[in-house]
Tab-separated table of C-alpha atoms in Angstrom:
chain	number	residue	atom	x	y	z
L	1	MET	CA	4.515	6.197	-16.082
L	2	LYS	CA	2.189	4.740	-18.633
L	3	LEU	CA	-1.032	2.972	-17.882
L	4	GLN	CA	-1.834	-0.721	-17.820
L	5	ARG	CA	-4.781	-2.915	-16.894
L	6	LYS	CA	-6.997	-4.300	-14.154
L	7	GLY	CA	-10.758	-4.879	-14.016
L	8	GLY	CA	-12.803	-1.672	-14.068
L	9	PRO	CA	-14.447	0.003	-11.104
L	10	ARG	CA	-17.522	2.129	-10.975
L	11	THR	CA	-16.497	3.138	-7.462
L	12	GLY	CA	-17.660	6.591	-6.438
L	13	ALA	CA	-14.447	8.370	-5.570
L	14	ALA	CA	-12.139	5.851	-7.174
L	15	GLY	CA	-13.630	6.606	-10.538
L	16	ALA	CA	-11.251	9.276	-11.715
L	17	ALA	CA	-10.878	9.223	-15.456
L	18	VAL	CA	-7.346	7.915	-15.240
L	19	LEU	CA	-8.616	4.822	-13.441
L	20	SER	CA	-11.945	4.391	-15.166
L	21	GLY	CA	-10.433	3.838	-18.571
L	22	LEU	CA	-7.471	1.849	-17.421
L	23	LEU	CA	-9.551	-0.624	-15.443
L	24	ALA	CA	-11.434	-1.719	-18.508
L	25	LEU	CA	-8.337	-3.636	-19.561
L	26	THR	CA	-7.562	-7.043	-17.996
L	27	ALA	CA	-5.593	-8.464	-15.142
L	28	CYS	CA	-1.943	-8.977	-14.026
L	29	GLY	CA	1.314	-7.517	-15.409
L	30	SER	CA	1.843	-7.121	-19.108
L	31	ASP	CA	5.529	-6.315	-19.119
L	32	GLY	CA	8.348	-8.781	-19.486
L	33	GLY	CA	8.308	-11.561	-22.071
L	34	ALA	CA	9.106	-15.164	-21.262
L	35	GLY	CA	12.745	-16.124	-21.168
L	36	SER	CA	13.886	-18.731	-23.682
L	37	GLY	CA	16.246	-21.198	-22.046
L	38	ALA	CA	17.944	-21.165	-18.686
L	39	ALA	CA	21.244	-19.562	-17.871
L	40	ALA	CA	22.426	-22.371	-15.637
L	41	GLY	CA	25.389	-21.333	-13.630
L	42	ALA	CA	24.684	-17.653	-14.178
L	43	SER	CA	26.379	-15.445	-11.647
L	44	ALA	CA	25.633	-12.016	-10.254
L	45	ALA	CA	28.546	-10.722	-12.268
L	46	ALA	CA	27.463	-12.392	-15.505
L	47	GLN	CA	23.783	-11.607	-15.857
L	48	ARG	CA	21.645	-12.321	-18.870
L	49	THR	CA	18.981	-9.890	-19.959
L	50	VAL	CA	15.601	-10.982	-21.297
L	51	ALA	CA	12.927	-8.498	-22.419
L	52	GLY	CA	14.808	-5.712	-20.677
L	53	ILE	CA	15.030	-7.577	-17.350
L	54	ALA	CA	18.488	-8.464	-16.002
L	55	CYS	CA	18.359	-11.915	-14.429
L	56	GLY	CA	20.449	-12.537	-11.351
L	57	LYS	CA	21.778	-15.805	-10.015
L	58	PRO	CA	19.099	-18.544	-10.203
L	59	GLY	CA	17.588	-19.307	-6.821
L	60	THR	CA	14.596	-19.066	-4.520
L	61	ILE	CA	13.600	-15.913	-2.638
L	62	ARG	CA	11.172	-15.913	0.277
L	63	ALA	CA	9.637	-12.642	1.405
L	64	SER	CA	6.520	-11.532	3.247
L	65	GLY	CA	4.609	-8.569	4.615
L	66	SER	CA	2.522	-5.777	3.146
L	67	THR	CA	-0.778	-6.611	1.496
L	68	ALA	CA	-0.826	-3.052	0.116
L	69	GLN	CA	1.715	-4.039	-2.525
L	70	GLN	CA	0.145	-7.441	-3.239
L	71	TYR	CA	-1.134	-6.532	-6.720
L	72	ALA	CA	2.169	-4.912	-7.650
L	73	MET	CA	4.097	-7.878	-6.269
L	74	ARG	CA	2.057	-10.318	-8.371
L	75	ASP	CA	3.042	-8.413	-11.494
L	76	TRP	CA	6.677	-8.056	-10.487
L	77	ILE	CA	6.938	-11.776	-9.762
L	78	LYS	CA	5.111	-12.789	-12.943
L	79	ASN	CA	7.197	-10.580	-15.207
L	80	TYR	CA	10.521	-11.334	-13.559
L	81	THR	CA	10.084	-15.109	-13.437
L	82	GLN	CA	8.862	-15.206	-17.039
L	83	ALA	CA	12.123	-13.573	-18.045
L	84	CYS	CA	14.180	-15.488	-15.476
L	85	PRO	CA	12.506	-18.916	-15.106
L	86	ASP	CA	15.334	-20.305	-12.947
L	87	THR	CA	14.263	-17.966	-10.152
L	88	LYS	CA	11.366	-18.682	-7.792
L	89	ILE	CA	9.925	-15.857	-5.685
L	90	ASP	CA	7.579	-16.732	-2.837
L	91	TYR	CA	5.896	-13.640	-1.374
L	92	THR	CA	3.348	-14.059	1.426
L	93	GLY	CA	1.028	-11.104	2.006
L	94	ASN	CA	0.549	-11.577	5.745
L	95	GLY	CA	0.569	-7.926	6.818
L	96	SER	CA	3.360	-5.466	7.549
L	97	GLY	CA	3.765	-6.493	11.186
L	98	ALA	CA	4.108	-10.178	10.361
L	99	GLY	CA	6.499	-9.361	7.526
L	100	GLN	CA	8.740	-7.397	9.884
L	101	ASP	CA	8.650	-10.260	12.395
L	102	ASP	CA	9.554	-12.787	9.683
L	103	PHE	CA	12.520	-10.687	8.577
L	104	LEU	CA	13.764	-10.181	12.145
L	105	ALA	CA	13.524	-13.942	12.692
L	106	GLY	CA	15.736	-14.546	9.659
L	107	LYS	CA	12.961	-16.331	7.762
L	108	THR	CA	12.913	-14.089	4.684
L	109	ALA	CA	15.237	-12.291	2.288
L	110	PHE	CA	13.275	-9.049	2.621
L	111	ALA	CA	10.076	-7.702	4.139
L	112	GLY	CA	7.403	-5.505	2.601
L	113	SER	CA	6.040	-2.961	5.070
L	114	ASP	CA	3.800	0.085	4.900
L	115	SER	CA	5.206	1.276	8.242
L	116	PRO	CA	8.855	1.847	9.068
L	117	MET	CA	10.451	-0.313	11.724
L	118	THR	CA	10.869	1.183	15.176
L	119	ALA	CA	14.320	2.049	16.507
L	120	ASP	CA	14.150	-1.061	18.707
L	121	GLN	CA	13.372	-3.255	15.695
L	122	VAL	CA	16.259	-1.768	13.718
L	123	ASP	CA	18.532	-2.518	16.667
L	124	ARG	CA	17.244	-6.105	16.769
L	125	SER	CA	17.889	-6.447	13.038
L	126	LYS	CA	21.637	-6.421	13.692
L	127	LYS	CA	21.295	-10.095	14.607
L	128	VAL	CA	20.138	-10.986	11.090
L	129	CYS	CA	22.438	-8.470	9.373
L	130	PRO	CA	25.898	-9.697	10.468
L	131	GLY	CA	29.122	-7.796	10.017
L	132	GLY	CA	27.810	-4.530	11.420
L	133	GLY	CA	24.725	-4.275	9.227
L	134	HIS	CA	21.159	-3.312	10.127
L	135	ALA	CA	17.751	-3.025	8.485
L	136	ILE	CA	17.032	-0.148	6.114
L	137	HIS	CA	13.915	0.959	4.246
L	138	LEU	CA	13.667	1.252	0.464
L	139	PRO	CA	10.497	3.114	-0.660
L	140	MET	CA	9.217	1.085	-3.602
L	141	VAL	CA	5.567	1.893	-4.299
L	142	GLY	CA	2.832	4.218	-3.053
L	143	GLY	CA	-0.894	4.593	-3.353
L	144	PRO	CA	-4.155	5.790	-1.884
L	145	ILE	CA	-5.953	4.044	0.959
L	146	ALA	CA	-9.562	4.053	-0.152
L	147	VAL	CA	-12.447	4.259	2.284
L	148	GLY	CA	-14.960	1.887	0.735
L	149	TYR	CA	-18.615	1.549	1.593
L	150	ARG	CA	-21.819	-0.214	0.621
L	151	LEU	CA	-25.034	1.779	0.970
L	152	SER	CA	-27.956	1.178	-1.365
L	153	GLY	CA	-29.045	4.261	-3.257
L	154	VAL	CA	-25.906	6.242	-2.405
L	155	ASP	CA	-23.378	6.161	-5.226
L	156	LYS	CA	-21.420	9.239	-4.153
L	157	LEU	CA	-20.347	10.071	-0.618
L	158	VAL	CA	-18.190	12.788	0.933
L	159	LEU	CA	-16.744	12.572	4.440
L	160	ASP	CA	-14.143	14.577	6.355
L	161	ALA	CA	-11.590	13.476	8.933
L	162	PRO	CA	-13.620	14.277	12.098
L	163	THR	CA	-16.665	12.434	10.728
L	164	LEU	CA	-14.588	9.432	9.686
L	165	ALA	CA	-12.938	9.359	13.103
L	166	LYS	CA	-16.300	9.295	14.867
L	167	ILE	CA	-17.637	6.609	12.514
L	168	PHE	CA	-14.685	4.308	13.153
L	169	ASP	CA	-14.840	5.065	16.884
L	170	ALA	CA	-18.562	4.078	16.943
L	171	ARG	CA	-19.721	7.577	17.903
L	172	ILE	CA	-21.628	8.072	14.647
L	173	THR	CA	-23.731	4.965	14.125
L	174	GLN	CA	-26.358	5.732	11.461
L	175	TRP	CA	-25.904	6.775	7.859
L	176	ASN	CA	-28.399	9.645	8.121
L	177	ASP	CA	-26.519	11.248	11.012
L	178	PRO	CA	-26.533	15.067	10.726
L	179	ALA	CA	-22.732	15.177	10.444
L	180	ILE	CA	-22.875	12.983	7.330
L	181	ALA	CA	-25.945	14.755	5.940
L	182	ARG	CA	-24.179	18.120	6.240
L	183	LEU	CA	-21.460	16.896	3.863
L	184	ASN	CA	-23.903	15.241	1.438
L	185	LYS	CA	-26.777	17.660	0.952
L	186	ASP	CA	-27.947	16.082	-2.308
L	187	ALA	CA	-27.839	12.470	-1.121
L	188	LYS	CA	-30.809	10.504	0.191
L	189	LEU	CA	-29.182	8.971	3.229
L	190	PRO	CA	-31.071	6.065	4.833
L	191	ALA	CA	-31.278	5.379	8.567
L	192	THR	CA	-29.230	2.238	8.008
L	193	LYS	CA	-26.875	1.194	10.799
L	194	ILE	CA	-23.217	1.871	10.018
L	195	GLN	CA	-21.067	-1.251	10.157
L	196	PRO	CA	-17.392	-0.270	10.286
L	197	PHE	CA	-14.716	-2.859	9.478
L	198	HIS	CA	-11.042	-2.657	10.468
L	199	ARG	CA	-7.978	-4.871	10.167
L	200	ALA	CA	-7.506	-7.649	12.717
L	201	ASP	CA	-3.818	-8.208	11.941
L	202	SER	CA	-0.828	-5.955	12.527
L	203	SER	CA	-1.140	-3.698	9.506
L	204	GLY	CA	0.748	-0.819	7.970
L	205	THR	CA	-2.508	0.170	6.286
L	206	THR	CA	-4.036	0.609	9.743
L	207	ASP	CA	-0.968	2.565	10.857
L	208	ASN	CA	-1.312	4.992	7.948
L	209	PHE	CA	-5.092	5.256	8.229
L	210	THR	CA	-4.932	6.014	11.962
L	211	SER	CA	-2.058	8.436	11.316
L	212	TYR	CA	-4.418	10.311	9.002
L	213	LEU	CA	-7.237	10.333	11.582
L	214	GLY	CA	-4.940	11.458	14.389
L	215	THR	CA	-3.264	14.159	12.288
L	216	ALA	CA	-6.284	15.552	10.437
L	217	ALA	CA	-8.789	15.168	13.308
L	218	PRO	CA	-6.824	15.149	16.577
L	219	ASP	CA	-9.830	16.248	18.639
L	220	ALA	CA	-12.002	13.445	17.263
L	221	TRP	CA	-9.497	10.557	17.263
L	222	PRO	CA	-8.111	9.992	20.794
L	223	TYR	CA	-5.742	7.137	19.916
L	224	ALA	CA	-2.100	6.989	18.905
L	225	HIS	CA	-1.420	5.715	15.401
L	226	SER	CA	-0.453	2.048	15.391
L	227	LYS	CA	-0.304	-1.073	13.243
L	228	GLU	CA	-2.823	-2.564	15.720
L	229	TRP	CA	-6.407	-1.245	15.802
L	230	ALA	CA	-7.076	0.580	19.090
L	231	ALA	CA	-10.668	1.834	18.930
L	232	ASP	CA	-13.656	-0.041	20.326
L	233	GLY	CA	-16.509	-1.313	18.213
L	234	GLY	CA	-16.615	-2.395	14.605
L	235	LYS	CA	-15.713	-5.759	13.148
L	236	SER	CA	-12.175	-6.983	12.566
L	237	VAL	CA	-10.994	-8.832	9.467
L	238	LYS	CA	-7.533	-10.135	8.611
L	239	GLY	CA	-5.955	-8.736	5.462
L	240	SER	CA	-7.054	-6.070	2.993
L	241	ALA	CA	-8.541	-8.580	0.540
L	242	ASP	CA	-10.909	-10.131	3.075
L	243	LEU	CA	-11.782	-6.750	4.571
L	244	ALA	CA	-12.781	-5.476	1.122
L	245	ALA	CA	-14.839	-8.635	0.582
L	246	GLU	CA	-16.776	-8.010	3.807
L	247	VAL	CA	-17.507	-4.403	2.852
L	248	GLN	CA	-18.630	-5.475	-0.603
L	249	LYS	CA	-21.268	-7.878	0.736
L	250	THR	CA	-22.462	-6.057	3.888
L	251	GLU	CA	-25.171	-3.407	3.633
L	252	GLY	CA	-24.225	-0.313	5.628
L	253	ALA	CA	-20.548	-1.300	5.711
L	254	ILE	CA	-17.522	0.977	5.612
L	255	GLY	CA	-13.847	0.030	5.727
L	256	TYR	CA	-10.366	1.043	4.590
L	257	PHE	CA	-8.086	-0.745	2.124
L	258	GLU	CA	-5.761	0.081	-0.714
L	259	LEU	CA	-7.367	1.319	-3.932
L	260	PRO	CA	-6.641	-1.831	-5.987
L	261	TYR	CA	-8.928	-3.820	-3.676
L	262	ALA	CA	-11.775	-1.347	-4.199
L	263	VAL	CA	-11.144	-1.392	-7.932
L	264	ALA	CA	-11.100	-5.192	-8.156
L	265	ARG	CA	-14.453	-5.509	-6.366
L	266	MET	CA	-16.103	-2.386	-7.829
L	267	ILE	CA	-16.664	-0.947	-4.345
L	268	HIS	CA	-17.896	2.624	-4.009
L	269	THR	CA	-15.331	4.872	-2.328
L	270	VAL	CA	-15.522	8.038	-0.254
L	271	SER	CA	-14.271	11.413	-1.457
L	272	ILE	CA	-12.468	13.305	1.303
L	273	ASP	CA	-13.264	16.882	2.282
L	274	THR	CA	-9.800	18.141	3.227
L	275	GLY	CA	-10.717	21.814	3.375
L	276	ALA	CA	-9.589	22.297	-0.218
L	277	PRO	CA	-12.042	23.936	-2.659
L	278	ALA	CA	-13.413	20.508	-3.673
L	279	PRO	CA	-13.502	17.027	-2.114
L	280	VAL	CA	-10.783	14.687	-3.370
L	281	ALA	CA	-11.348	11.159	-4.671
L	282	PRO	CA	-8.866	8.319	-4.161
L	283	ASN	CA	-7.047	7.917	-7.459
L	284	VAL	CA	-3.452	7.591	-8.572
L	285	ILE	CA	-3.093	11.213	-9.689
L	286	ALA	CA	-4.438	12.647	-6.417
L	287	ALA	CA	-2.297	10.274	-4.356
L	288	SER	CA	0.808	11.045	-6.418
L	289	GLN	CA	0.234	14.743	-5.835
L	290	ALA	CA	0.035	14.219	-2.081
L	291	ILE	CA	3.058	11.909	-1.963
L	292	ALA	CA	5.059	14.453	-3.972
L	293	GLY	CA	4.729	16.732	-0.942
L	294	ALA	CA	6.187	14.151	1.458
L	295	LYS	CA	9.440	14.879	3.250
L	296	THR	CA	12.281	12.398	2.806
L	297	MET	CA	13.699	11.489	6.197
L	298	SER	CA	17.009	9.898	5.202
L	299	SER	CA	19.528	8.716	7.751
L	300	GLY	CA	22.634	7.207	6.261
L	301	ARG	CA	21.377	4.606	3.797
L	302	ASP	CA	17.874	4.483	5.284
L	303	HIS	CA	15.080	6.305	3.433
L	304	VAL	CA	11.629	6.982	4.913
L	305	LEU	CA	8.951	9.335	3.580
L	306	LYS	CA	6.963	11.473	6.016
L	307	LEU	CA	3.493	11.981	4.534
L	308	ASP	CA	1.401	15.105	5.127
L	309	TYR	CA	-1.918	13.582	6.189
L	310	ALA	CA	-3.366	17.013	6.888
L	311	THR	CA	-2.710	18.396	3.390
L	312	LYS	CA	-5.238	20.867	2.054
L	313	ALA	CA	-3.568	21.188	-1.346
L	314	PRO	CA	-6.187	21.194	-4.127
L	315	GLY	CA	-6.439	17.787	-5.764
L	316	ALA	CA	-4.229	16.022	-3.191
L	317	TYR	CA	-5.741	12.886	-1.622
L	318	PRO	CA	-4.576	12.758	2.021
L	319	ILE	CA	-4.915	9.071	3.018
L	320	ASP	CA	-1.943	7.404	1.403
L	321	VAL	CA	0.570	4.674	1.985
L	322	VAL	CA	4.180	4.138	0.958
L	323	THR	CA	5.405	0.551	0.967
L	324	TYR	CA	9.037	-0.134	1.837
L	325	GLU	CA	11.156	-3.164	1.076
L	326	ILE	CA	13.212	-3.846	4.203
L	327	VAL	CA	16.673	-5.358	3.727
L	328	CYS	CA	20.065	-5.196	5.427
L	329	ASP	CA	22.413	-2.398	4.417
L	330	LYS	CA	25.091	-5.088	4.612
L	331	GLY	CA	25.099	-8.662	5.794
L	332	ASN	CA	22.215	-9.887	3.614
L	333	LYS	CA	22.129	-13.680	3.309
L	334	ALA	CA	24.969	-14.655	1.006
L	335	SER	CA	23.064	-17.627	-0.408
L	336	THR	CA	20.139	-15.540	-1.678
L	337	TRP	CA	21.440	-11.968	-1.932
L	338	PRO	CA	22.515	-12.062	-5.614
L	339	THR	CA	19.016	-13.274	-6.518
L	340	THR	CA	17.311	-10.822	-4.172
L	341	LYS	CA	19.386	-7.902	-5.416
L	342	ALA	CA	18.505	-8.658	-9.046
L	343	PHE	CA	14.797	-8.808	-8.220
L	344	LEU	CA	14.860	-5.573	-6.192
L	345	THR	CA	16.782	-3.933	-9.039
L	346	TYR	CA	14.017	-4.917	-11.441
L	347	MET	CA	11.262	-3.708	-9.064
L	348	ALA	CA	12.854	-0.268	-8.848
L	349	SER	CA	13.743	-0.071	-12.529
L	350	ARG	CA	11.865	1.969	-15.096
L	351	LYS	CA	10.429	-1.265	-16.478
L	352	GLY	CA	9.323	-2.430	-13.041
L	353	GLN	CA	7.733	0.902	-12.145
L	354	GLU	CA	6.154	1.913	-15.451
L	355	ASN	CA	2.865	0.011	-15.310
L	356	LEU	CA	1.930	0.389	-11.634
L	357	THR	CA	-0.583	3.180	-12.228
L	358	PHE	CA	-2.807	0.701	-14.028
L	359	GLN	CA	-2.904	-1.321	-10.830
L	360	GLY	CA	-4.102	1.658	-8.778
L	361	TYR	CA	-0.678	2.648	-7.409
L	362	ALA	CA	0.731	6.150	-7.200
L	363	THR	CA	3.950	7.544	-8.624
L	364	LEU	CA	6.763	8.065	-6.136
L	365	PRO	CA	8.822	11.237	-6.655
L	366	ALA	CA	11.533	10.695	-9.271
L	367	GLU	CA	14.307	11.674	-6.871
L	368	VAL	CA	13.116	9.026	-4.412
L	369	VAL	CA	13.085	6.271	-7.040
L	370	ASN	CA	16.527	7.319	-8.305
L	371	THR	CA	17.897	7.215	-4.758
L	372	VAL	CA	16.472	3.721	-4.245
L	373	ARG	CA	18.060	2.506	-7.482
L	374	ASP	CA	21.445	3.852	-6.427
L	375	GLU	CA	21.059	2.413	-2.944
L	376	ILE	CA	20.263	-1.100	-4.162
L	377	GLY	CA	23.482	-1.066	-6.179
L	378	ARG	CA	25.521	-0.377	-3.020
L	379	LEU	CA	23.923	-2.988	-0.759
L	380	SER	CA	25.731	-6.180	0.106
């Protein structure tokens, strides 16, 4: 993958060299030139290709879900519709839970989700996937969940899983707490009150973050992982973008959101003490290394990655997310499927994947991406 753009952070842990330089560039996707002229009456069988992007049947796609992939989705939509101007793609970043609900209600062509559907949801999906079909998961993009903070005079901060768990469970309430001081011997930690922020909506980011806390610090985090926040205390905010905005402007704040949101707002981020020789910062290389160690849990045509949140591998950042596009294995809406299939094909293509590191996203293992490409070709 080669690097692209996005405004530059001076975030503590997010400032790995690979991100520092790349963020000095500018803003949305660079790939994909504008198409010249419409291919009215184009069919799925007779595609036209513009700037390396194969355009499907003209139409309108509606999708919703994950805010984790919002920056990537903006680029995908921009590049694809520039090449294929007869296609309109309307993606609403309303959270993974809402995206799953929209798909199960038949409102959308696909859902973006950072958490796999439950077995009950997959069973319910048979109603919107006629002809014996059901929902499947296509891993499309990954990345680190950054823990961002605002604390005057503290530009670098290290925390471990038990300390994070107690902070977000309101059992550590001041920034100069001995547990934090032990991990940051050179920092001048003030007695400022800690103000933790969490997601108010049903969120795959929350599901992955609480999976990390429960796996890496089971004695300190007494809750099951979930898309809904379970702990008491803290302030709730809907969506990653607004949560990052609250952390950015609130002294003493700490919260969790995907790396691109920290990058965009130049929010300092926490390095994680995993037990490896050195703490690990949230960056695309460290996240890619961790995701490379994930196990692929494939069942038929369904593909889910099981992340190792307790990894101690040197240089592997443990708090990560994989975003899935959820579609039917068969029985997708006939009116929109040719258009949807062409767009998904582009997203998973080399051209669609090549610039995501500049956005703060991690590389999925090559065998996973190749499997997704093959799978999209077989869907109906």
